[in-house]
Coordinates of N, CA and C and ligand atoms in Angstrom, one line a residue:
M15 N 85.8 82.5 43.6 CA 87.1 83.0 43.0 C 88.1 83.3 44.2
V16 N 89.4 83.1 43.9 CA 90.4 83.4 44.9 C 90.9 84.8 44.6
E17 N 91.5 85.1 43.5 CA 92.0 86.4 43.2 C 92.0 86.7 41.7
A18 N 91.8 88.0 41.4 CA 91.9 88.5 40.0 C 93.2 89.4 39.9
F19 N 94.0 89.1 38.9 CA 95.2 89.9 38.7 C 95.1 90.6 37.4
A20 N 95.5 91.9 37.3 CA 95.8 92.5 36.0 C 97.3 92.4 35.8
V21 N 97.6 92.2 34.5 CA 99.1 92.2 34.2 C 99.2 93.4 33.3
A22 N 99.9 94.4 33.8 CA 99.9 95.7 33.2 C 101.3 96.3 33.2
S23 N 101.5 97.4 32.4 CA 102.7 98.1 32.4 C 102.5 99.5 31.8
G24 N 103.5 100.3 31.8 CA 103.3 101.7 31.3 C 103.3 101.6 29.8
K25 N 104.3 101.0 29.2 CA 104.4 101.0 27.7 C 104.0 99.6 27.1
G26 N 103.9 99.6 25.8 CA 103.6 98.4 25.1 C 104.9 97.6 24.9
G27 N 104.8 96.3 24.7 CA 106.0 95.6 24.3 C 106.9 95.1 25.5
T28 N 106.4 95.4 26.7 CA 107.2 94.9 27.8 C 107.1 93.4 28.1
G29 N 106.1 92.8 27.6 CA 105.9 91.4 27.8 C 104.7 91.0 28.6
K30 N 103.7 91.8 28.6 CA 102.5 91.6 29.4 C 101.8 90.3 28.9
T31 N 101.6 90.1 27.6 CA 100.9 89.0 27.0 C 101.7 87.7 27.3
T32 N 103.0 87.8 27.0 CA 103.9 86.6 27.3 C 103.8 86.3 28.8
S33 N 103.8 87.3 29.7 CA 103.8 87.0 31.1 C 102.4 86.5 31.6
T34 N 101.3 87.0 31.0 CA 100.0 86.6 31.4 C 99.9 85.1 31.2
L35 N 100.3 84.6 30.0 CA 100.2 83.2 29.7 C 101.2 82.3 30.5
A36 N 102.4 82.9 30.7 CA 103.3 82.1 31.5 C 102.9 81.9 33.0
L37 N 102.4 83.0 33.5 CA 101.9 83.0 34.9 C 100.7 82.1 35.0
G38 N 99.8 82.2 34.0 CA 98.6 81.4 33.9 C 98.9 79.9 33.9
M39 N 99.9 79.5 33.0 CA 100.2 78.1 33.0 C 100.9 77.6 34.3
A40 N 101.7 78.4 34.9 CA 102.4 78.0 36.1 C 101.3 77.9 37.2
L41 N 100.4 78.8 37.3 CA 99.4 78.8 38.4 C 98.4 77.7 38.1
A42 N 98.2 77.3 36.9 CA 97.2 76.2 36.5 C 97.6 74.9 37.1
E43 N 98.9 74.8 37.6 CA 99.3 73.5 38.3 C 98.6 73.4 39.6
R44 N 98.1 74.5 40.2 CA 97.4 74.4 41.5 C 96.0 74.9 41.5
Y45 N 95.7 75.8 40.5 CA 94.4 76.4 40.5 C 93.7 76.3 39.2
D46 N 92.3 76.5 39.2 CA 91.6 76.7 38.0 C 91.9 78.1 37.5
V47 N 92.5 78.2 36.4 CA 92.9 79.5 35.9 C 92.2 79.9 34.7
T48 N 91.7 81.2 34.6 CA 91.1 81.8 33.4 C 92.0 83.0 33.0
V49 N 92.4 83.0 31.8 CA 93.1 84.2 31.3 C 92.2 84.9 30.2
V50 N 92.2 86.2 30.3 CA 91.4 87.0 29.5 C 92.2 88.0 28.7
D51 N 92.0 88.1 27.4 CA 92.7 89.2 26.7 C 91.9 90.4 26.8
A52 N 92.2 91.2 27.8 CA 91.5 92.5 28.0 C 92.1 93.7 27.3
D53 N 93.1 93.4 26.4 CA 93.7 94.4 25.6 C 92.8 94.5 24.3
T54 N 91.6 95.1 24.4 CA 90.6 94.9 23.3 C 91.0 95.7 22.1
G55 N 91.9 96.6 22.2 CA 92.3 97.4 21.0 C 93.4 96.8 20.2
M56 N 94.3 96.2 20.9 CA 95.6 95.6 20.3 C 95.7 94.1 20.8
A57 N 94.6 93.4 20.7 CA 94.6 92.0 21.1 C 95.6 91.2 20.4
N58 N 96.3 90.3 21.1 CA 97.2 89.4 20.4 C 97.4 88.1 21.1
L59 N 96.7 87.9 22.2 CA 96.8 86.7 23.0 C 96.4 85.5 22.2
L60 N 95.4 85.7 21.3 CA 94.9 84.6 20.4 C 96.1 84.0 19.6
F61 N 97.0 84.8 19.2 CA 98.1 84.2 18.4 C 99.1 83.4 19.2
H62 N 99.0 83.5 20.5 CA 99.9 82.7 21.4 C 99.3 81.5 21.9
T63 N 98.0 81.3 21.5 CA 97.3 80.1 22.1 C 96.6 79.3 21.0
G64 N 97.0 79.5 19.7 CA 96.3 78.8 18.7 C 94.9 79.1 18.4
L65 N 94.5 80.3 18.8 CA 93.0 80.7 18.7 C 92.8 81.7 17.7
D66 N 93.7 81.8 16.7 CA 93.6 82.8 15.6 C 92.2 82.8 14.9
D67 N 91.6 81.6 14.9 CA 90.3 81.5 14.2 C 89.1 81.4 15.1
A68 N 89.3 81.8 16.4 CA 88.2 81.6 17.4 C 86.9 82.3 16.8
D69 N 85.8 81.6 17.0 CA 84.6 82.1 16.4 C 84.0 83.2 17.3
V70 N 83.9 83.0 18.6 CA 83.4 84.0 19.5 C 84.5 84.5 20.4
T71 N 84.6 85.8 20.5 CA 85.7 86.3 21.4 C 85.1 87.4 22.3
L72 N 86.0 87.9 23.1 CA 85.6 88.9 24.1 C 84.8 90.1 23.4
H73 N 85.2 90.4 22.2 CA 84.5 91.5 21.5 C 83.0 91.2 21.5
D74 N 82.7 90.0 21.2 CA 81.3 89.6 21.1 C 80.5 89.7 22.4
L75 N 81.3 89.7 23.5 CA 80.6 89.8 24.8 C 80.5 91.2 25.2
L76 N 81.1 92.1 24.5 CA 81.1 93.5 24.9 C 80.1 94.4 24.1
V77 N 79.4 93.8 23.2 CA 78.4 94.6 22.4 C 77.1 94.7 23.1
E78 N 76.4 95.8 22.8 CA 75.1 96.0 23.4 C 74.1 94.9 22.9
G79 N 73.3 94.4 23.7 CA 72.3 93.4 23.3 C 73.0 92.1 22.8
R80 N 74.1 91.7 23.4 CA 74.8 90.6 22.9 C 74.0 89.3 22.9
E81 N 74.4 88.5 21.8 CA 73.7 87.2 21.7 C 74.6 86.1 22.3
A82 N 75.9 86.3 22.2 CA 76.9 85.3 22.7 C 76.8 85.2 24.2
R83 N 76.9 84.0 24.7 CA 77.0 83.7 26.1 C 78.5 83.8 26.5
V84 N 78.7 84.1 27.8 CA 80.1 84.2 28.2 C 80.9 82.9 27.9
E85 N 80.2 81.8 28.2 CA 80.9 80.5 28.0 C 81.3 80.2 26.5
D86 N 80.6 80.9 25.6 CA 80.9 80.7 24.2 C 82.3 81.2 23.8
A87 N 82.8 82.1 24.6 CA 84.1 82.8 24.4 C 85.2 82.2 25.2
V88 N 84.9 81.1 25.9 CA 85.9 80.4 26.7 C 86.4 79.2 26.0
Y89 N 87.7 79.1 25.9 CA 88.3 77.9 25.2 C 89.3 77.2 26.1
E90 N 89.3 75.9 26.2 CA 90.2 75.2 27.1 C 91.5 75.0 26.3
R91 N 92.6 75.7 26.7 CA 93.9 75.6 26.1 C 95.0 75.5 27.1
F92 N 95.9 74.6 26.9 CA 97.1 74.5 27.7 C 96.8 74.5 29.2
G93 N 95.7 73.8 29.6 CA 95.4 73.6 31.0 C 94.7 74.8 31.6
M94 N 94.3 75.8 30.8 CA 93.7 77.0 31.3 C 92.4 77.2 30.5
S95 N 91.5 78.1 31.1 CA 90.4 78.6 30.3 C 90.9 79.9 29.7
V96 N 90.7 80.0 28.4 CA 91.3 81.2 27.7 C 90.1 82.0 27.0
V97 N 90.1 83.3 27.3 CA 89.1 84.1 26.6 C 89.8 85.1 25.7
P98 N 89.9 84.7 24.4 CA 90.7 85.6 23.5 C 89.9 86.8 23.1
C99 N 90.5 87.7 22.5 CA 89.8 88.9 21.9 C 90.2 89.0 20.4
G100 N 89.3 89.4 19.6 CA 89.5 89.5 18.2 C 90.4 90.7 17.8
T101 N 90.7 90.7 16.5 CA 91.7 91.7 16.1 C 91.0 92.7 15.1
S102 N 89.7 92.6 14.9 CA 89.1 93.5 13.9 C 88.8 94.8 14.5
L103 N 89.2 95.9 13.8 CA 89.0 97.2 14.2 C 87.5 97.5 14.4
A104 N 86.7 97.0 13.4 CA 85.3 97.3 13.4 C 84.7 96.7 14.7
A105 N 85.1 95.5 15.1 CA 84.6 94.8 16.3 C 85.0 95.6 17.5
F106 N 86.2 96.1 17.5 CA 86.7 96.9 18.6 C 85.8 98.1 18.8
E107 N 85.5 98.8 17.6 CA 84.7 100.0 17.7 C 83.2 99.7 18.1
A108 N 82.8 98.5 17.8 CA 81.4 98.2 18.2 C 81.3 97.8 19.6
A109 N 82.4 97.4 20.2 CA 82.4 97.0 21.6 C 82.3 98.1 22.6
D110 N 81.6 97.9 23.7 CA 81.6 98.9 24.8 C 82.5 98.4 25.9
P111 N 83.7 99.0 26.0 CA 84.7 98.4 27.0 C 84.1 98.4 28.4
G112 N 83.2 99.3 28.7 CA 82.6 99.3 30.1 C 81.9 98.0 30.5
R113 N 81.5 97.2 29.5 CA 80.8 96.0 29.8 C 81.8 94.9 30.3
L114 N 83.1 95.2 30.2 CA 84.1 94.2 30.7 C 83.8 93.9 32.2
R115 N 83.3 94.9 32.9 CA 83.0 94.7 34.4 C 82.1 93.5 34.6
E116 N 81.0 93.4 33.8 CA 80.0 92.3 34.0 C 80.6 91.0 33.5
V117 N 81.4 91.0 32.5 CA 82.0 89.8 31.9 C 83.0 89.3 32.9
V118 N 83.8 90.1 33.5 CA 84.8 89.7 34.5 C 84.1 89.1 35.7
A119 N 83.0 89.7 36.1 CA 82.2 89.2 37.3 C 81.7 87.8 37.0
E120 N 81.2 87.6 35.8 CA 80.7 86.3 35.5 C 81.8 85.2 35.4
L121 N 82.9 85.6 34.8 CA 84.1 84.7 34.7 C 84.6 84.4 36.1
A122 N 84.7 85.4 36.9 CA 85.3 85.3 38.3 C 84.5 84.2 39.1
A123 N 83.2 84.2 38.8 CA 82.4 83.3 39.6 C 82.7 81.8 39.3
G124 N 83.3 81.6 38.2 CA 83.5 80.2 37.7 C 85.0 79.8 37.7
T125 N 85.9 80.5 38.4 CA 87.3 80.1 38.3 C 88.0 80.5 39.7
D126 N 89.2 80.0 39.8 CA 90.0 80.4 41.1 C 90.7 81.6 40.8
V127 N 91.5 81.6 39.8 CA 92.4 82.7 39.5 C 92.1 83.3 38.1
L128 N 91.9 84.6 38.1 CA 91.6 85.3 36.8 C 92.8 86.2 36.5
L129 N 93.3 86.1 35.3 CA 94.4 86.9 34.9 C 94.0 87.8 33.7
L130 N 94.1 89.1 33.8 CA 93.6 90.0 32.8 C 94.8 90.6 32.1
D131 N 95.1 90.2 30.9 CA 96.1 90.8 30.1 C 95.7 92.2 29.7
S132 N 96.4 93.2 30.0 CA 95.9 94.6 30.0 C 96.6 95.4 28.9
P133 N 95.8 96.5 28.5 CA 96.4 97.4 27.5 C 97.6 98.1 28.1
A134 N 98.4 98.7 27.2 CA 99.5 99.5 27.7 C 98.9 100.9 28.0
A135 N 99.7 101.6 28.8 CA 99.4 103.0 29.1 C 98.1 103.3 29.9
L136 N 97.9 104.5 30.3 CA 96.8 104.9 31.1 C 95.9 105.9 30.4
G137 N 96.0 105.8 29.0 CA 95.4 106.8 28.2 C 93.9 107.1 28.4
S138 N 93.2 106.1 28.6 CA 91.7 106.3 28.7 C 91.1 105.4 29.8
K139 N 89.9 105.7 30.1 CA 89.2 105.0 31.2 C 89.2 103.5 30.9
S140 N 88.9 103.2 29.6 CA 88.8 101.8 29.2 C 90.1 101.1 29.3
A141 N 91.2 101.8 29.1 CA 92.5 101.1 29.1 C 92.9 100.7 30.5
V142 N 92.4 101.4 31.5 CA 92.7 101.1 32.9 C 91.7 100.2 33.6
L143 N 90.6 99.9 32.9 CA 89.6 99.1 33.6 C 90.1 97.8 34.1
P144 N 90.9 97.1 33.4 CA 91.4 95.8 33.9 C 92.1 96.0 35.3
V145 N 92.8 97.1 35.4 CA 93.5 97.3 36.7 C 92.5 97.7 37.8
V146 N 91.5 98.4 37.4 CA 90.5 98.8 38.3 C 89.7 97.5 38.8
L147 N 89.5 96.6 37.9 CA 88.6 95.4 38.3 C 89.4 94.4 39.0
A148 N 90.7 94.4 39.0 CA 91.6 93.4 39.6 C 91.7 93.6 41.1
D149 N 92.1 92.5 41.8 CA 92.4 92.7 43.2 C 93.9 93.2 43.3
R150 N 94.7 92.6 42.5 CA 96.2 93.0 42.5 C 96.7 93.2 41.1
V151 N 97.7 94.0 41.0 CA 98.3 94.2 39.6 C 99.8 93.7 39.6
V152 N 100.1 93.0 38.6 CA 101.5 92.6 38.3 C 102.0 93.6 37.3
V153 N 103.1 94.3 37.7 CA 103.6 95.3 36.9 C 104.8 94.8 36.1
V154 N 104.7 94.7 34.8 CA 105.8 94.1 34.0 C 106.7 95.3 33.4
L155 N 107.9 95.2 33.7 CA 108.8 96.3 33.4 C 110.1 95.7 32.8
Q156 N 110.8 96.6 32.1 CA 112.2 96.3 31.8 C 113.1 96.9 32.9
P157 N 114.2 96.3 33.2 CA 115.0 96.8 34.3 C 115.8 98.1 34.0
T158 N 115.0 99.1 33.7 CA 115.7 100.5 33.5 C 114.9 101.5 34.3
V159 N 115.6 102.6 34.5 CA 115.0 103.7 35.3 C 113.7 104.3 34.6
P160 N 113.7 104.5 33.3 CA 112.5 105.0 32.7 C 111.3 104.1 32.8
S161 N 111.6 102.8 32.7 CA 110.6 101.8 32.8 C 110.0 101.7 34.3
L162 N 110.9 101.9 35.3 CA 110.5 102.0 36.7 C 109.5 103.2 36.9
S163 N 109.9 104.3 36.2 CA 109.0 105.5 36.4 C 107.6 105.2 35.8
D164 N 107.6 104.5 34.6 CA 106.3 104.1 34.1 C 105.5 103.3 35.0
G165 N 106.2 102.3 35.6 CA 105.6 101.4 36.5 C 105.0 102.1 37.8
L166 N 105.7 103.1 38.2 CA 105.2 103.8 39.4 C 103.9 104.5 39.1
K167 N 103.7 105.0 37.9 CA 102.5 105.6 37.5 C 101.3 104.6 37.5
V168 N 101.6 103.4 37.0 CA 100.6 102.3 37.0 C 100.2 102.0 38.5
Q169 N 101.2 101.9 39.3 CA 101.0 101.6 40.7 C 100.1 102.7 41.4
E170 N 100.5 103.9 41.1 CA 99.7 105.0 41.7 C 98.3 105.0 41.3
Y171 N 98.1 104.8 40.0 CA 96.8 104.7 39.4 C 96.0 103.6 40.1
A172 N 96.6 102.4 40.1 CA 95.9 101.3 40.7 C 95.5 101.6 42.1
R173 N 96.4 102.2 42.9 CA 96.0 102.5 44.3 C 94.8 103.3 44.5
T174 N 94.6 104.3 43.5 CA 93.4 105.1 43.7 C 92.1 104.3 43.5
Y175 N 92.3 103.2 42.9 CA 91.1 102.3 42.8 C 91.1 101.1 43.8
G176 N 92.0 101.2 44.7 CA 92.1 100.1 45.7 C 92.7 98.8 45.2
T177 N 93.4 98.9 44.1 CA 94.1 97.7 43.6 C 95.6 97.7 44.1
E178 N 95.9 96.7 44.8 CA 97.3 96.6 45.3 C 98.3 96.2 44.3
T179 N 99.6 96.4 44.5 CA 100.6 95.9 43.6 C 101.0 94.6 44.1
A180 N 101.0 93.5 43.3 CA 101.4 92.2 43.7 C 102.9 92.1 43.6
G181 N 103.5 93.0 42.8 CA 105.0 93.0 42.6 C 105.4 93.4 41.2
V182 N 106.6 93.5 41.0 CA 107.2 93.9 39.7 C 107.8 92.6 39.1
L183 N 107.5 92.4 37.8 CA 108.1 91.4 37.1 C 109.1 92.0 36.1
F184 N 110.4 91.8 36.3 CA 111.3 92.4 35.3 C 111.4 91.4 34.1
N185 N 111.3 91.9 32.9 CA 111.3 91.0 31.8 C 112.4 91.5 30.8
R186 N 112.8 90.6 30.0 CA 113.8 90.8 28.9 C 115.1 91.4 29.5
V187 N 115.5 90.8 30.6 CA 116.7 91.2 31.3 C 117.9 90.6 30.6
R188 N 118.9 91.5 30.2 CA 120.1 91.1 29.5 C 121.2 90.9 30.5
P189 N 122.1 90.0 30.2 CA 123.2 89.8 31.1 C 124.0 91.0 31.5
D190 N 124.1 92.0 30.6 CA 124.9 93.2 30.9 C 124.1 94.2 31.8
E191 N 122.9 93.9 32.1 CA 122.1 94.9 32.8 C 122.3 94.7 34.3
D192 N 122.4 95.8 35.1 CA 122.6 95.6 36.5 C 121.2 95.4 37.2
A193 N 120.7 94.2 36.9 CA 119.3 93.9 37.3 C 119.2 93.9 38.8
E194 N 120.2 93.5 39.5 CA 120.1 93.5 41.0 C 119.9 94.9 41.6
R195 N 120.7 95.8 41.0 CA 120.6 97.2 41.5 C 119.1 97.8 41.3
I196 N 118.7 97.5 40.0 CA 117.3 98.0 39.7 C 116.3 97.3 40.5
A197 N 116.4 96.0 40.8 CA 115.5 95.3 41.6 C 115.5 95.9 43.0
E198 N 116.7 96.2 43.5 CA 116.8 96.8 44.8 C 116.0 98.2 44.9
Q199 N 116.2 99.0 43.8 CA 115.5 100.2 43.8 C 114.0 100.0 43.7
A200 N 113.6 99.0 42.9 CA 112.2 98.7 42.8 C 111.6 98.3 44.1
S201 N 112.3 97.6 44.9 CA 111.7 97.1 46.2 C 111.4 98.3 47.1
R202 N 112.2 99.4 46.9 CA 111.9 100.6 47.7 C 110.6 101.3 47.3
Y203 N 110.3 101.2 46.1 CA 109.1 102.0 45.6 C 107.9 101.2 45.4
F204 N 108.0 99.9 45.1 CA 106.8 99.2 44.8 C 106.3 98.3 45.9
G205 N 105.0 98.2 46.0 CA 104.4 97.3 47.0 C 104.7 95.9 46.5
G206 N 104.5 94.9 47.4 CA 104.9 93.6 47.0 C 106.4 93.5 46.8
S207 N 106.9 92.7 45.9 CA 108.3 92.6 45.8 C 108.7 92.3 44.3
T208 N 109.9 92.1 44.1 CA 110.3 91.7 42.7 C 109.9 90.3 42.6
L209 N 109.0 90.0 41.6 CA 108.5 88.6 41.5 C 109.5 87.7 40.8
A210 N 110.2 88.3 39.8 CA 111.3 87.5 39.1 C 112.0 88.4 38.2
S211 N 113.1 88.0 37.7 CA 113.8 88.6 36.6 C 113.9 87.6 35.5
V212 N 113.1 87.9 34.4 CA 113.0 87.0 33.3 C 114.0 87.4 32.3
P213 N 114.9 86.5 31.9 CA 116.0 86.9 30.9 C 115.4 87.0 29.5
E214 N 116.1 87.8 28.7 CA 115.9 87.9 27.3 C 116.1 86.5 26.7
S215 N 115.2 86.0 25.9 CA 115.3 84.6 25.5 C 114.8 84.4 24.1
D216 N 115.5 83.7 23.3 CA 115.0 83.3 21.9 C 113.8 82.4 22.0
A217 N 113.7 81.7 23.1 CA 112.6 80.7 23.2 C 111.3 81.5 23.2
V218 N 111.3 82.7 23.8 CA 110.0 83.5 23.8 C 109.5 83.7 22.4
R219 N 110.4 84.2 21.6 CA 110.0 84.4 20.2 C 109.6 83.2 19.4
A220 N 110.4 82.1 19.7 CA 110.1 80.8 19.0 C 108.7 80.3 19.4
A221 N 108.3 80.5 20.7 CA 107.0 80.1 21.2 C 105.9 80.9 20.5
R222 N 106.1 82.1 20.3 CA 105.1 82.9 19.6 C 104.9 82.5 18.2
R223 N 106.1 82.2 17.5 CA 106.0 81.7 16.1 C 105.2 80.4 16.1
A224 N 105.4 79.6 17.1 CA 104.7 78.3 17.1 C 103.3 78.4 17.6
G225 N 102.9 79.6 18.0 CA 101.5 79.8 18.5 C 101.2 79.1 19.8
E226 N 102.2 79.1 20.6 CA 102.1 78.5 21.9 C 102.6 79.4 23.0
P227 N 102.1 79.2 24.3 CA 102.8 79.9 25.4 C 104.2 79.4 25.6
L228 N 105.0 80.2 26.2 CA 106.4 79.8 26.5 C 106.5 78.5 27.3
L229 N 105.6 78.4 28.3 CA 105.8 77.2 29.2 C 105.3 75.9 28.5
A230 N 104.6 76.0 27.4 CA 104.3 74.8 26.6 C 105.4 74.5 25.6
H231 N 105.9 75.6 25.0 CA 106.9 75.4 23.9 C 108.3 75.0 24.4
A232 N 108.7 75.7 25.5 CA 110.0 75.5 26.0 C 110.0 75.5 27.5
P233 N 109.5 74.4 28.1 CA 109.3 74.5 29.6 C 110.5 74.5 30.4
T234 N 111.7 74.1 29.8 CA 112.9 74.1 30.6 C 113.8 75.3 30.3
D235 N 113.3 76.2 29.5 CA 114.1 77.4 29.2 C 114.2 78.2 30.5
P236 N 115.4 78.9 30.7 CA 115.5 79.7 31.9 C 114.4 80.8 32.1
A237 N 113.9 81.3 31.0 CA 112.8 82.3 31.1 C 111.6 81.6 31.7
A238 N 111.3 80.4 31.3 CA 110.2 79.6 31.8 C 110.4 79.4 33.3
D239 N 111.6 79.0 33.7 CA 111.9 78.9 35.2 C 111.6 80.1 35.9
A240 N 112.0 81.3 35.3 CA 111.8 82.6 36.0 C 110.3 82.9 36.2
F241 N 109.5 82.6 35.1 CA 108.1 82.8 35.2 C 107.4 81.9 36.3
R242 N 107.9 80.7 36.4 CA 107.4 79.8 37.4 C 107.7 80.3 38.8
E243 N 108.9 80.9 38.9 CA 109.3 81.5 40.2 C 108.4 82.6 40.6
A244 N 108.1 83.4 39.5 CA 107.2 84.6 39.7 C 105.8 84.1 40.2
A245 N 105.3 83.1 39.7 CA 104.0 82.6 40.0 C 104.0 82.1 41.5
T246 N 105.1 81.5 41.9 CA 105.2 81.1 43.3 C 105.3 82.3 44.3
T247 N 106.1 83.3 43.9 CA 106.3 84.5 44.7 C 105.0 85.3 44.8
L248 N 104.2 85.2 43.8 CA 102.9 85.9 43.8 C 102.1 85.5 45.0
D249 N 102.2 84.3 45.4 CA 101.5 83.9 46.7 C 100.0 84.2 46.6
V250 N 99.3 83.5 45.8 CA 97.9 83.7 45.6 C 97.2 83.5 47.0
R251 N 96.4 84.5 47.3 CA 95.7 84.5 48.7 C 94.5 83.6 48.7
E252 N 94.6 82.6 49.5 CA 93.5 81.6 49.5 C 92.5 82.0 50.7
Ligands
LIG329 P1 103.1 93.2 25.5 O1 101.9 92.4 25.7 O2 103.5 93.9 26.7 O3 102.9 94.2 24.3 P2 104.4 90.9 24.5 O4 104.3 89.8 25.5 O5 103.5 90.8 23.3 O6 104.3 92.3 25.1 O7 105.9 90.9 24.0 C1 106.4 91.9 23.1 C2 107.5 91.3 22.2 O8 108.6 91.0 23.0 C3 107.1 90.0 21.5 O9 107.6 89.9 20.3 C4 107.8 88.9 22.4 O10 108.1 87.8 21.7 C5 109.0 89.7 22.9 N1 109.4 89.2 24.3 C6 108.7 89.3 25.4 N2 109.4 88.8 26.4 C7 110.6 88.4 25.9 C8 111.8 87.8 26.5 N3 111.9 87.5 27.8 N4 112.8 87.5 25.7 C9 112.7 87.8 24.3 N5 111.7 88.3 23.8 C10 110.6 88.7 24.5
LIG330 MG1 100.1 92.4 24.8

């Protein structure tokens, strides 16, 4: 494996899942990429990849005495290996999130780049595990001061576990926002750099409705261009 990234943020709804898939598709042009829905409580990556009916998911790999093999939960979609997670509350409760460590180790052995779509917040040990297991974290934020403050907490937490910040990805940037000033502030506080400013875009919502990642549904949309730029700026360490 080359590198494992967690895609994380302080709050929900900043665009982590959208970003994970967009970065994954962009990086898949050069690397073997595996994306994992490690948001085991609020999983929704399956809806963006046409895997709503996936038989075996990450939940099945996290139960004690599991019968499923890791490869049973890997689906080839959009040029990537995708490990979806199910949405059943009972399956979430039956899963032991701590087992993510061994699953990630096994997946890492068979891929170049691993992207872990992470839960929001730092509420519990299991919510931060993807950040702990990653080499670097991509912090997804909106270009506002409160969002920057959330992101700094994620960075601080990551550091205590030796996970570097790969950079900040600003998402849902509106034309009236002073994105440049916020990006300049961010570069003072965050390791890495601003990876990209992704505009608010109707294509993102349309892609989700179509059950596809943005880069498959609307590859020429300005938001897709911005995500490709972020993947380049990420500069995967070979
Ligand atoms: P998270 O995984 O952080 O909870 P999602 O990627 O699921 O966030 O995005 C949350 C919502 O915001 C979704 O409805 C998604 O379609 C929308 N969204 C995300 N990024 C954008 C964007 N750049 N433009 C418009 N809508 C977006
Ligand atoms: Mg999500």
